[in-house]
Short mmCIF file of C-alpha atoms in Angstrom, two decimals:
data_model
loop_
_atom_site.label_atom_id
_atom_site.label_comp_id
_atom_site.label_asym_id
_atom_site.label_seq_id
_atom_site.Cartn_x
_atom_site.Cartn_y
_atom_site.Cartn_z
CA UNK X 959 135.17 167.99 -22.27
CA UNK X 960 134.58 169.75 -25.45
CA UNK X 961 136.75 169.76 -27.96
CA UNK X 962 138.97 172.21 -29.01
CA UNK X 963 138.56 174.50 -32.02
CA UNK X 964 141.26 174.11 -35.65
CA UNK X 965 144.39 175.81 -35.15
CA UNK X 966 143.49 179.42 -36.35
CA UNK X 967 145.39 180.74 -40.08
CA UNK X 968 148.00 182.10 -39.73
CA UNK X 969 147.96 186.31 -38.79
CA UNK X 970 151.47 188.37 -39.42
CA UNK X 971 151.88 190.14 -36.27
CA UNK X 972 153.29 194.38 -36.27
CA UNK X 973 156.69 193.80 -36.49
CA UNK X 974 156.08 191.70 -39.45
CA UNK X 975 154.49 194.02 -41.50
CA UNK X 976 157.02 196.53 -40.56
CA UNK X 977 160.36 193.94 -41.55
CA UNK X 978 157.66 193.69 -44.49
CA UNK X 979 157.83 197.04 -45.65
CA UNK X 980 161.57 197.04 -44.93
CA UNK X 981 162.14 194.40 -47.19
CA UNK X 982 160.55 195.26 -50.41
CA UNK X 983 162.42 198.51 -49.42
CA UNK X 984 165.57 196.71 -49.11
CA UNK X 985 163.99 194.87 -52.36
CA UNK X 986 163.58 198.13 -54.62
CA UNK X 987 167.48 199.61 -53.16
CA UNK X 988 168.32 196.23 -55.02
CA UNK X 989 167.37 196.45 -58.24
CA UNK X 990 168.61 199.52 -58.31
CA UNK X 991 172.45 199.06 -57.78
CA UNK X 992 172.44 195.27 -58.38
CA UNK X 993 173.46 194.58 -54.44
CA UNK X 994 173.69 190.73 -54.48
CA UNK X 995 173.95 190.89 -50.80
CA UNK X 996 170.88 192.75 -50.51
CA UNK X 997 169.43 190.01 -52.27
CA UNK X 998 170.46 187.97 -49.74
CA UNK X 999 169.05 189.71 -47.33
CA UNK X 1000 165.63 189.91 -48.86
CA UNK X 1001 165.74 185.92 -48.92
CA UNK X 1002 166.90 185.65 -46.02
CA UNK X 1003 163.35 187.84 -44.35
CA UNK X 1004 161.37 185.84 -47.27
CA UNK X 1005 162.69 182.45 -45.93
CA UNK X 1006 161.27 183.20 -42.28
CA UNK X 1007 158.18 183.07 -42.51
CA UNK X 1008 157.43 179.42 -43.75
CA UNK X 1009 159.08 178.60 -41.06
CA UNK X 1010 157.74 180.94 -38.72
CA UNK X 1011 154.32 179.60 -39.95
CA UNK X 1012 155.67 175.63 -39.69
CA UNK X 1013 156.88 176.79 -36.31
CA UNK X 1014 153.45 178.36 -34.53
CA UNK X 1015 151.09 175.88 -36.14
CA UNK X 1016 153.63 172.46 -34.68
CA UNK X 1017 154.08 174.77 -30.89
CA UNK X 1018 150.07 174.39 -30.55
CA UNK X 1019 149.57 170.74 -31.80
CA UNK X 1020 148.54 168.82 -28.76
CA UNK X 1021 148.42 171.18 -26.36
CA UNK X 1022 145.25 171.05 -23.61
CA UNK X 1023 143.62 173.31 -21.47
CA UNK X 1024 142.06 172.90 -18.41
CA UNK X 1025 140.74 175.82 -16.04
CA UNK X 1026 140.18 175.79 -11.95
CA UNK X 1027 137.31 178.56 -10.87
CA UNK X 1028 137.94 179.29 -7.69
CA UNK X 1029 134.30 178.78 -5.31
CA UNK X 1030 133.22 182.59 -4.89
CA UNK X 1031 134.67 186.29 -5.57
CA UNK X 1032 133.99 189.53 -4.63
CA UNK X 1033 133.26 192.82 -7.21
CA UNK X 1034 135.74 194.73 -7.25
CA UNK X 1035 137.95 192.53 -5.35
CA UNK X 1036 140.83 190.28 -6.85
CA UNK X 1037 140.82 186.75 -7.47
CA UNK X 1038 143.26 183.53 -8.81
CA UNK X 1039 142.00 181.19 -12.05
CA UNK X 1040 144.56 178.26 -12.14
CA UNK X 1041 145.09 176.71 -16.29
CA UNK X 1042 146.77 173.13 -16.39
CA UNK X 1043 149.03 172.98 -19.46
CA UNK X 1044 149.71 170.07 -20.72
CA UNK X 1045 151.92 168.54 -23.45
CA UNK X 1046 151.46 166.02 -24.72
CA UNK X 1047 153.75 165.67 -27.41
CA UNK X 1048 157.59 163.88 -26.77
CA UNK X 1049 158.80 166.14 -28.35
CA UNK X 1050 159.69 168.70 -28.55
CA UNK X 1051 159.04 171.58 -26.05
CA UNK X 1052 156.53 174.91 -26.36
CA UNK X 1053 157.32 177.54 -25.71
CA UNK X 1054 155.80 181.55 -25.81
CA UNK X 1055 152.31 180.91 -25.26
CA UNK X 1056 150.05 183.31 -24.31
CA UNK X 1057 147.17 182.16 -22.49
CA UNK X 1058 143.13 184.65 -21.77
CA UNK X 1059 140.64 183.06 -20.14
CA UNK X 1060 138.00 184.53 -22.11
CA UNK X 1061 134.12 185.30 -20.03
CA UNK X 1062 130.95 186.52 -21.23
CA UNK X 1063 131.97 190.15 -20.32
CA UNK X 1064 135.81 189.82 -21.12
CA UNK X 1065 138.60 188.24 -20.99
CA UNK X 1066 141.40 188.36 -17.95
CA UNK X 1067 144.87 187.88 -19.03
CA UNK X 1068 146.88 188.17 -20.93
CA UNK X 1069 149.70 185.00 -19.26
CA UNK X 1070 153.18 184.38 -20.74
CA UNK X 1071 153.86 180.70 -20.46
CA UNK X 1072 157.59 181.05 -21.18
CA UNK X 1073 157.49 177.15 -21.91
CA UNK X 1074 155.69 173.78 -21.39
CA UNK X 1075 158.29 170.81 -21.09
CA UNK X 1076 157.66 167.47 -23.66
CA UNK X 1077 155.16 164.92 -21.06
CA UNK X 1078 154.70 167.90 -18.60
CA UNK X 1079 151.95 169.75 -17.34
CA UNK X 1080 152.45 173.31 -16.59
CA UNK X 1081 150.38 174.89 -13.95
CA UNK X 1082 149.30 178.96 -14.91
CA UNK X 1083 148.03 180.36 -11.68
CA UNK X 1084 146.67 183.89 -14.01
CA UNK X 1085 145.15 187.22 -11.89
CA UNK X 1086 141.47 188.92 -12.29
CA UNK X 1087 139.05 191.08 -11.08
CA UNK X 1088 135.79 191.69 -12.05
CA UNK X 1089 134.11 194.65 -10.78
CA UNK X 1090 130.66 193.59 -11.65
CA UNK X 1091 128.58 191.88 -9.36
CA UNK X 1092 125.94 188.64 -9.95
CA UNK X 1093 127.02 185.35 -12.39
CA UNK X 1094 130.28 185.44 -14.40
CA UNK X 1095 129.39 182.62 -17.19
CA UNK X 1096 133.04 181.24 -18.36
CA UNK X 1097 133.54 180.67 -21.91
CA UNK X 1098 137.11 178.85 -22.17
CA UNK X 1099 140.81 179.98 -22.52
CA UNK X 1100 142.15 180.75 -25.40
CA UNK X 1101 146.11 180.26 -26.78
CA UNK X 1102 147.74 182.34 -29.18
CA UNK X 1103 151.50 181.57 -29.94
CA UNK X 1104 153.86 183.89 -32.55
CA UNK X 1105 156.88 181.03 -31.92
CA UNK X 1106 159.81 180.83 -33.00
CA UNK X 1107 159.85 184.73 -34.61
CA UNK X 1108 157.33 186.19 -33.48
CA UNK X 1109 156.30 186.78 -37.35
CA UNK X 1110 153.18 184.76 -37.71
CA UNK X 1111 150.10 184.69 -34.24
CA UNK X 1112 148.46 181.52 -34.31
CA UNK X 1113 145.49 181.27 -32.13
CA UNK X 1114 143.38 178.11 -30.35
CA UNK X 1115 140.32 178.38 -28.71
CA UNK X 1116 139.59 176.02 -25.83
CA UNK X 1117 136.13 175.11 -25.07
CA UNK X 1118 136.18 175.36 -20.53
CA UNK X 1119 132.37 175.96 -19.61
CA UNK X 1120 131.80 177.41 -16.29
CA UNK X 1121 129.86 179.79 -13.24
CA UNK X 1122 131.62 181.79 -11.32
CA UNK X 1123 129.68 183.91 -8.62
CA UNK X 1124 130.55 186.98 -8.07
CA UNK X 1125 129.88 188.08 -4.67
CA UNK X 1126 129.16 192.19 -3.68
CA UNK X 1127 131.18 194.52 -2.64
CA UNK X 1128 131.36 195.10 0.82
CA UNK X 1129 130.93 198.54 1.37
CA UNK X 1130 133.15 199.67 4.21
CA UNK X 1131 130.18 200.12 7.85
CA UNK X 1132 130.67 203.37 9.33
CA UNK X 1133 130.37 203.99 13.58
CA UNK X 1134 126.78 204.83 12.07
CA UNK X 1135 126.36 200.85 11.66
CA UNK X 1136 126.99 200.43 14.90
CA UNK X 1137 125.05 202.42 16.97
CA UNK X 1138 121.64 201.91 14.90
CA UNK X 1139 121.45 204.74 12.19
CA UNK X 1140 117.94 203.40 10.39
CA UNK X 1141 118.89 204.06 6.09
CA UNK X 1142 116.60 203.41 3.17
CA UNK X 1143 116.49 199.61 3.14
CA UNK X 1144 117.10 198.25 6.23
CA UNK X 1145 115.76 198.64 9.82
CA UNK X 1146 118.01 197.40 12.83
CA UNK X 1147 116.08 195.52 15.37
CA UNK X 1148 116.09 194.95 18.94
CA UNK X 1149 117.21 191.80 20.04
CA UNK X 1150 116.73 189.53 23.03
CA UNK X 1151 119.83 189.57 25.16
CA UNK X 1152 122.87 187.50 24.44
CA UNK X 1153 125.20 188.12 27.50
CA UNK X 1154 127.35 186.21 29.47
CA UNK X 1155 125.50 185.41 32.23
CA UNK X 1156 123.26 182.76 32.39
CA UNK X 1157 119.35 182.78 32.08
CA UNK X 1158 117.55 179.30 31.12
CA UNK X 1159 116.94 177.35 28.06
CA UNK X 1160 114.70 178.62 25.08
CA UNK X 1161 113.82 176.80 21.74
CA UNK X 1162 116.27 176.74 18.88
CA UNK X 1163 115.67 179.49 16.15
CA UNK X 1164 117.50 178.79 12.61
CA UNK X 1165 119.90 182.53 12.61
CA UNK X 1166 121.00 181.04 16.43
CA UNK X 1167 124.74 180.42 16.35
CA UNK X 1168 125.58 176.55 16.63
CA UNK X 1169 128.04 177.34 19.61
CA UNK X 1170 124.95 178.50 21.81
CA UNK X 1171 123.26 175.21 22.05
CA UNK X 1172 123.00 172.46 24.75
CA UNK X 1173 123.65 169.54 23.10
CA UNK X 1174 122.92 167.76 26.42
CA UNK X 1175 119.89 168.96 26.93
CA UNK X 1176 118.48 168.57 23.59
CA UNK X 1177 119.82 164.83 23.46
CA UNK X 1178 117.76 164.80 26.35
CA UNK X 1179 114.03 165.95 25.67
CA UNK X 1180 114.21 165.21 21.23
CA UNK X 1181 114.23 168.75 21.27
CA UNK X 1182 116.72 172.29 19.84
CA UNK X 1183 117.37 174.40 23.20
CA UNK X 1184 119.72 176.92 23.02
CA UNK X 1185 121.19 179.53 26.06
CA UNK X 1186 119.74 181.75 26.80
CA UNK X 1187 121.92 184.91 28.63
CA UNK X 1188 122.23 188.10 29.72
CA UNK X 1189 124.35 191.18 29.48
CA UNK X 1190 125.88 192.69 26.21
CA UNK X 1191 122.84 192.97 23.39
CA UNK X 1192 123.23 189.79 20.65
CA UNK X 1193 122.97 192.64 16.67
CA UNK X 1194 120.05 192.35 15.01
CA UNK X 1195 120.02 193.56 10.84
CA UNK X 1196 116.42 193.48 9.18
CA UNK X 1197 116.29 194.24 5.20
CA UNK X 1198 114.14 194.80 2.56
CA UNK X 1199 115.83 194.95 -0.35
CA UNK X 1200 113.36 196.50 -3.17
CA UNK X 1201 113.98 195.47 -6.69
CA UNK X 1202 111.79 197.38 -8.49
CA UNK X 1203 113.16 200.06 -8.90
CA UNK X 1204 110.91 203.92 -9.79
CA UNK X 1205 112.35 205.54 -12.79
CA UNK X 1206 112.88 209.12 -12.75
CA UNK X 1207 114.21 211.55 -15.68
CA UNK X 1208 117.67 211.36 -16.52
CA UNK X 1209 119.12 214.70 -16.78
CA UNK X 1210 121.38 214.69 -19.05
CA UNK X 1211 123.06 217.11 -21.06
CA UNK X 1212 120.52 219.79 -23.22
CA UNK X 1213 120.16 218.59 -26.84
CA UNK X 1214 119.25 215.28 -25.57
CA UNK X 1215 116.31 213.25 -27.39
CA UNK X 1216 113.45 211.05 -25.36
CA UNK X 1217 115.48 207.88 -26.27
CA UNK X 1218 118.68 209.63 -23.91
CA UNK X 1219 116.90 210.54 -21.50
CA UNK X 1220 115.54 207.47 -21.13
CA UNK X 1221 118.63 205.38 -20.81
CA UNK X 1222 120.00 207.51 -18.73
CA UNK X 1223 117.62 206.84 -16.28
CA UNK X 1224 117.44 203.28 -16.57
CA UNK X 1225 120.97 203.30 -16.15
CA UNK X 1226 120.80 205.41 -12.98
CA UNK X 1227 118.33 203.21 -11.53
CA UNK X 1228 121.12 200.31 -12.27
CA UNK X 1229 123.95 202.34 -10.63
CA UNK X 1230 122.14 203.19 -7.77
CA UNK X 1231 120.61 200.10 -7.53
CA UNK X 1232 124.22 198.31 -7.52
CA UNK X 1233 125.45 201.12 -5.05
CA UNK X 1234 122.15 199.99 -2.22
CA UNK X 1235 123.05 196.40 -2.89
CA UNK X 1236 126.59 197.47 -1.74
CA UNK X 1237 126.03 198.70 1.46
CA UNK X 1238 123.33 196.56 2.09
CA UNK X 1239 126.29 193.57 1.78
CA UNK X 1240 128.71 195.28 3.89
CA UNK X 1241 126.84 195.68 6.95
CA UNK X 1242 124.92 192.56 7.11
CA UNK X 1243 128.43 191.10 6.92
CA UNK X 1244 129.57 193.33 9.58
CA UNK X 1245 126.48 191.79 11.52
CA UNK X 1246 126.57 188.07 10.59
CA UNK X 1247 130.44 188.51 11.48
CA UNK X 1248 130.14 189.53 14.91
CA UNK X 1249 127.35 186.66 15.81
CA UNK X 1250 124.86 188.22 15.06
CA UNK X 1251 120.81 186.95 12.61
CA UNK X 1252 119.89 189.38 9.33
CA UNK X 1253 116.11 189.07 8.29
CA UNK X 1254 116.25 189.39 4.58
CA UNK X 1255 113.45 190.19 2.87
CA UNK X 1256 112.76 190.81 -1.13
CA UNK X 1257 110.24 192.98 -2.44
CA UNK X 1258 107.99 192.33 1.48
CA UNK X 1259 107.75 189.45 0.73
CA UNK X 1260 109.64 186.23 1.70
CA UNK X 1261 111.59 186.40 5.12
CA UNK X 1262 114.50 184.40 5.11
CA UNK X 1263 116.65 184.01 8.40
CA UNK X 1264 120.78 183.65 8.38
CA UNK X 1265 123.05 183.28 11.24
CA UNK X 1266 126.19 183.92 12.43
CA UNK X 1267 129.14 183.12 10.26
CA UNK X 1268 127.75 180.17 8.32
CA UNK X 1269 125.27 182.31 7.13
CA UNK X 1270 127.54 184.98 5.40
CA UNK X 1271 128.36 183.08 2.14
CA UNK X 1272 125.05 181.81 2.21
CA UNK X 1273 123.20 185.52 2.10
CA UNK X 1274 125.97 187.15 -0.05
CA UNK X 1275 125.15 185.10 -3.08
CA UNK X 1276 121.65 185.27 -2.36
CA UNK X 1277 122.47 189.66 -3.18
CA UNK X 1278 124.19 188.20 -5.45
CA UNK X 1279 122.01 186.48 -8.08
CA UNK X 1280 119.24 189.55 -7.14
CA UNK X 1281 118.40 191.40 -10.46
CA UNK X 1282 116.60 194.95 -10.54
CA UNK X 1283 113.11 195.64 -12.57
CA UNK X 1284 111.49 198.39 -13.48
CA UNK X 1285 107.82 199.83 -12.36
CA UNK X 1286 106.46 196.75 -14.93
CA UNK X 1287 108.48 194.15 -13.94
CA UNK X 1288 110.99 194.11 -17.26
CA UNK X 1289 114.28 193.83 -16.50
CA UNK X 1290 117.14 196.97 -15.98
CA UNK X 1291 119.97 196.86 -18.76
CA UNK X 1292 123.46 195.83 -17.50
CA UNK X 1293 126.43 198.57 -17.05
CA UNK X 1294 128.65 199.29 -19.75
CA UNK X 1295 131.34 196.20 -19.20
CA UNK X 1296 134.29 197.69 -16.89
CA UNK X 1297 136.71 199.52 -18.70
CA UNK X 1298 134.43 201.46 -20.99
CA UNK X 1299 133.61 203.63 -18.61
CA UNK X 1300 135.41 205.45 -15.57
CA UNK X 1301 133.99 204.30 -11.11
CA UNK X 1302 135.27 203.05 -8.56
CA UNK X 1303 134.33 199.59 -9.70
CA UNK X 1304 135.66 199.79 -13.73
CA UNK X 1305 138.21 197.05 -14.16
CA UNK X 1306 140.17 196.24 -17.34
CA UNK X 1307 140.20 192.87 -18.66
CA UNK X 1308 142.66 192.76 -21.29
CA UNK X 1309 145.23 195.40 -21.84
CA UNK X 1310 146.47 195.11 -25.23
CA UNK X 1311 150.41 193.88 -23.93
CA UNK X 1312 152.80 192.91 -26.48
CA UNK X 1313 152.37 189.69 -28.50
CA UNK X 1314 155.47 186.44 -27.11
CA UNK X 1315 158.03 186.04 -29.77
CA UNK X 1316 158.20 190.03 -30.20
CA UNK X 1317 161.56 190.17 -28.98
CA UNK X 1318 163.03 187.58 -31.52
CA UNK X 1319 161.62 190.10 -34.22
CA UNK X 1320 162.63 193.45 -32.90
CA UNK X 1321 165.88 191.59 -32.60
CA UNK X 1322 166.01 190.47 -36.08
CA UNK X 1323 164.86 193.69 -37.55
CA UNK X 1324 167.69 195.65 -35.50
CA UNK X 1325 170.00 193.13 -36.80
CA UNK X 1326 168.35 193.97 -41.02
CA UNK X 1327 168.95 197.69 -39.94
CA UNK X 1328 172.36 197.42 -38.77
CA UNK X 1329 174.24 195.05 -42.23
CA UNK X 1330 171.36 198.12 -44.31
CA UNK X 1331 173.63 201.12 -42.74
CA UNK X 1332 177.03 198.48 -42.78
CA UNK X 1333 175.76 198.81 -46.81
CA UNK X 1334 175.23 202.16 -46.71
CA UNK X 1335 178.46 202.79 -45.71
CA UNK X 1336 180.43 200.73 -47.13
CA UNK X 1337 178.66 200.82 -50.66
CA UNK X 1338 177.43 204.01 -51.01
CA UNK X 1339 174.30 202.33 -52.06
CA UNK X 1340 172.11 206.20 -51.88
CA UNK X 1341 169.43 207.26 -49.97
CA UNK X 1342 166.62 204.71 -51.40
CA UNK X 1343 167.97 203.03 -48.25
CA UNK X 1344 168.15 205.07 -45.47
CA UNK X 1345 164.45 206.57 -47.01
CA UNK X 1346 163.48 202.58 -46.95
CA UNK X 1347 165.06 201.67 -43.94
CA UNK X 1348 163.36 205.19 -42.65
CA UNK X 1349 159.44 204.92 -43.37
CA UNK X 1350 159.65 201.37 -42.15
CA UNK X 1351 161.07 202.45 -38.68
CA UNK X 1352 158.31 204.74 -38.16
CA UNK X 1353 155.60 202.19 -39.43
CA UNK X 1354 157.20 199.76 -37.00
CA UNK X 1355 156.81 202.38 -34.54
CA UNK X 1356 153.21 203.87 -34.96
CA UNK X 1357 151.80 199.91 -35.32
CA UNK X 1358 153.50 199.40 -31.44
CA UNK X 1359 152.16 202.41 -30.26
CA UNK X 1360 148.69 201.77 -31.29
#
């Protein structure tokens, strides 16, 4: 396992900036009025900074991370990642940890961990969703800590390299798929009889269902033999996936140059290819779930056979790794990361959430504001305190809305 990175330098949170502005207002009011209590409040705030700096550093020491990936996942469908957090310290516990799984396409998470006891290991189940098919390379896990007061945040990255294969999205299959309607890219072919009435034996093929193998005859003759039956036909689907795409001029808004038209044509060709892969995966999965057989060719070459439910994962894995090219054989650029473009498969990976420990900081801000109001009410400190308080509260509210 690769060594984790060094613990990063402390970064002020939005609450810290708000309290800093409020502290400067208190300092100005203390200088103008000579009130010792204001000096004490400002000193109390400045004393929390080294405490936050040391606490956030110690909270990440001797913490180790392990990541467990699922075998596969479907594009657009939710799945879970398991993260194991181990606290190897004898004392104390690690608290208020925020973790994110970093991939080449974005981030999954965050997940908030309230407490990991000393010498204990916590298992965190992180729900995730990926909108694009294909191999997804995992880089590692990032931990963040703003404990104990939420003023300063530190980060540490734990490399956990891996790869998760995202299978294509299975488009829903309508009635036309069961009636044998032909579409571009797939050609249903009538199959030999596979009903319930026994009609002899024949040599087995790769696409035959293992439940139809006559094991006694196979052992006696030394050749794989399957039972041939008559009755209801067994579905067979032949697919020819064309990875080379003919680019058509993009119909963008007037005023777009040739470079924008080319980029639009590439994006349209890639989007069309992804839709075809999703539809083909849906129809092939439907046939295989019914015990049928699927024959796949890519650009008219290499006829591959997949039979029964056992071949379903192999076929979807094959479709997940297909990449489109242009007429010259150059790979088409990928789609934009999910969340940056609205679409049926768009998924936002990591929404911006409040860092852990902010509740402590907001409580401290409220207490400081209440003390300032009380001082004004009983001491008559003037409009300077109210001005500083109003500006600080507006700054905090603005930073929280970003």
